[in-house]
Amino acid sequence: MRKFTPFRIICITLLWVYLCYLLIKGYGEINLRVFFIIIASGIIVFVPIYKRNRK
């Protein structure tokens, strides 16, 4: 896979923020389950990007 450009990282981040917004809006409140889902999805999305750009 090609290297992530700043534009791709911004697009992925904006998409992740929008999906988190929809998740919070759907549940109506932030509880422990929603908080865990947001943290876990952030780790799944951003750790591979960080590892690839660190090299």
mmCIF file with all atom_site columns, C-alpha atoms in Angstrom:
data_model
loop_
_atom_site.group_PDB
_atom_site.id
_atom_site.type_symbol
_atom_site.label_atom_id
_atom_site.label_alt_id
_atom_site.label_comp_id
_atom_site.label_asym_id
_atom_site.label_entity_id
_atom_site.label_seq_id
_atom_site.pdbx_PDB_ins_code
_atom_site.Cartn_x
_atom_site.Cartn_y
_atom_site.Cartn_z
_atom_site.occupancy
_atom_site.B_iso_or_equiv
_atom_site.pdbx_formal_charge
_atom_site.auth_seq_id
_atom_site.auth_comp_id
_atom_site.auth_asym_id
_atom_site.auth_atom_id
_atom_site.pdbx_PDB_model_num
ATOM 1  C CA . MET A 1 1  ? 0.000   0.000  0.000  1.00 0.00 ? 1  MET A CA 1
ATOM 2  C CA . ARG A 1 2  ? 1.195   3.489  -0.760 1.00 0.00 ? 2  ARG A CA 1
ATOM 3  C CA . LYS A 1 3  ? 2.229   5.918  1.943  1.00 0.00 ? 3  LYS A CA 1
ATOM 4  C CA . PHE A 1 4  ? -0.471  7.933  3.659  1.00 0.00 ? 4  PHE A CA 1
ATOM 5  C CA . THR A 1 5  ? -0.559  11.555 2.555  1.00 0.00 ? 5  THR A CA 1
ATOM 6  C CA . PRO A 1 6  ? -1.790  14.291 4.884  1.00 0.00 ? 6  PRO A CA 1
ATOM 7  C CA . PHE A 1 7  ? -4.960  14.531 2.788  1.00 0.00 ? 7  PHE A CA 1
ATOM 8  C CA . ARG A 1 8  ? -5.729  10.829 3.313  1.00 0.00 ? 8  ARG A CA 1
ATOM 9  C CA . ILE A 1 9  ? -5.094  11.086 7.040  1.00 0.00 ? 9  ILE A CA 1
ATOM 10 C CA . ILE A 1 10 ? -7.414  14.101 7.301  1.00 0.00 ? 10 ILE A CA 1
ATOM 11 C CA . CYS A 1 11 ? -10.140 12.278 5.332  1.00 0.00 ? 11 CYS A CA 1
ATOM 12 C CA . ILE A 1 12 ? -9.878  9.180  7.534  1.00 0.00 ? 12 ILE A CA 1
ATOM 13 C CA . THR A 1 13 ? -9.946  11.331 10.683 1.00 0.00 ? 13 THR A CA 1
ATOM 14 C CA . LEU A 1 14 ? -12.992 13.291 9.548  1.00 0.00 ? 14 LEU A CA 1
ATOM 15 C CA . LEU A 1 15 ? -14.816 10.090 8.631  1.00 0.00 ? 15 LEU A CA 1
ATOM 16 C CA . TRP A 1 16 ? -13.974 8.578  12.042 1.00 0.00 ? 16 TRP A CA 1
ATOM 17 C CA . VAL A 1 17 ? -15.198 11.724 13.862 1.00 0.00 ? 17 VAL A CA 1
ATOM 18 C CA . TYR A 1 18 ? -18.437 11.699 11.862 1.00 0.00 ? 18 TYR A CA 1
ATOM 19 C CA . LEU A 1 19 ? -19.063 8.031  12.642 1.00 0.00 ? 19 LEU A CA 1
ATOM 20 C CA . CYS A 1 20 ? -18.393 8.699  16.344 1.00 0.00 ? 20 CYS A CA 1
ATOM 21 C CA . TYR A 1 21 ? -20.904 11.553 16.182 1.00 0.00 ? 21 TYR A CA 1
ATOM 22 C CA . LEU A 1 22 ? -23.508 9.247  14.652 1.00 0.00 ? 22 LEU A CA 1
ATOM 23 C CA . LEU A 1 23 ? -22.830 6.658  17.348 1.00 0.00 ? 23 LEU A CA 1
ATOM 24 C CA . ILE A 1 24 ? -23.288 9.188  20.146 1.00 0.00 ? 24 ILE A CA 1
ATOM 25 C CA . LYS A 1 25 ? -26.386 10.633 18.478 1.00 0.00 ? 25 LYS A CA 1
ATOM 26 C CA . GLY A 1 26 ? -27.897 7.148  18.087 1.00 0.00 ? 26 GLY A CA 1
ATOM 27 C CA . TYR A 1 27 ? -27.405 6.224  21.744 1.00 0.00 ? 27 TYR A CA 1
ATOM 28 C CA . GLY A 1 28 ? -28.460 9.653  22.969 1.00 0.00 ? 28 GLY A CA 1
ATOM 29 C CA . GLU A 1 29 ? -25.841 9.743  25.704 1.00 0.00 ? 29 GLU A CA 1
ATOM 30 C CA . ILE A 1 30 ? -22.247 8.845  26.386 1.00 0.00 ? 30 ILE A CA 1
ATOM 31 C CA . ASN A 1 31 ? -22.056 5.835  28.661 1.00 0.00 ? 31 ASN A CA 1
ATOM 32 C CA . LEU A 1 32 ? -19.262 3.339  29.294 1.00 0.00 ? 32 LEU A CA 1
ATOM 33 C CA . ARG A 1 33 ? -20.204 1.161  26.321 1.00 0.00 ? 33 ARG A CA 1
ATOM 34 C CA . VAL A 1 34 ? -20.150 4.063  23.844 1.00 0.00 ? 34 VAL A CA 1
ATOM 35 C CA . PHE A 1 35 ? -16.893 5.347  25.331 1.00 0.00 ? 35 PHE A CA 1
ATOM 36 C CA . PHE A 1 36 ? -15.297 1.904  24.943 1.00 0.00 ? 36 PHE A CA 1
ATOM 37 C CA . ILE A 1 37 ? -16.474 1.608  21.323 1.00 0.00 ? 37 ILE A CA 1
ATOM 38 C CA . ILE A 1 38 ? -15.029 5.027  20.451 1.00 0.00 ? 38 ILE A CA 1
ATOM 39 C CA . ILE A 1 39 ? -11.672 4.275  22.100 1.00 0.00 ? 39 ILE A CA 1
ATOM 40 C CA . ALA A 1 40 ? -11.433 0.799  20.524 1.00 0.00 ? 40 ALA A CA 1
ATOM 41 C CA . SER A 1 41 ? -12.294 2.087  17.054 1.00 0.00 ? 41 SER A CA 1
ATOM 42 C CA . GLY A 1 42 ? -9.749  4.880  17.421 1.00 0.00 ? 42 GLY A CA 1
ATOM 43 C CA . ILE A 1 43 ? -7.058  2.350  18.267 1.00 0.00 ? 43 ILE A CA 1
ATOM 44 C CA . ILE A 1 44 ? -8.041  0.140  15.340 1.00 0.00 ? 44 ILE A CA 1
ATOM 45 C CA . VAL A 1 45 ? -8.016  3.066  12.908 1.00 0.00 ? 45 VAL A CA 1
ATOM 46 C CA . PHE A 1 46 ? -5.096  5.215  14.040 1.00 0.00 ? 46 PHE A CA 1
ATOM 47 C CA . VAL A 1 47 ? -2.443  2.803  15.356 1.00 0.00 ? 47 VAL A CA 1
ATOM 48 C CA . PRO A 1 48 ? -1.701  1.298  11.906 1.00 0.00 ? 48 PRO A CA 1
ATOM 49 C CA . ILE A 1 49 ? -1.499  4.805  10.425 1.00 0.00 ? 49 ILE A CA 1
ATOM 50 C CA . TYR A 1 50 ? 0.896   5.870  13.169 1.00 0.00 ? 50 TYR A CA 1
ATOM 51 C CA . LYS A 1 51 ? 3.072   2.788  12.742 1.00 0.00 ? 51 LYS A CA 1
ATOM 52 C CA . ARG A 1 52 ? 3.276   3.220  8.970  1.00 0.00 ? 52 ARG A CA 1
ATOM 53 C CA . ASN A 1 53 ? 4.171   6.924  9.188  1.00 0.00 ? 53 ASN A CA 1
ATOM 54 C CA . ARG A 1 54 ? 6.709   6.389  11.962 1.00 0.00 ? 54 ARG A CA 1
ATOM 55 C CA . LYS A 1 55 ? 9.056   4.414  9.694  1.00 0.00 ? 55 LYS A CA 1
#
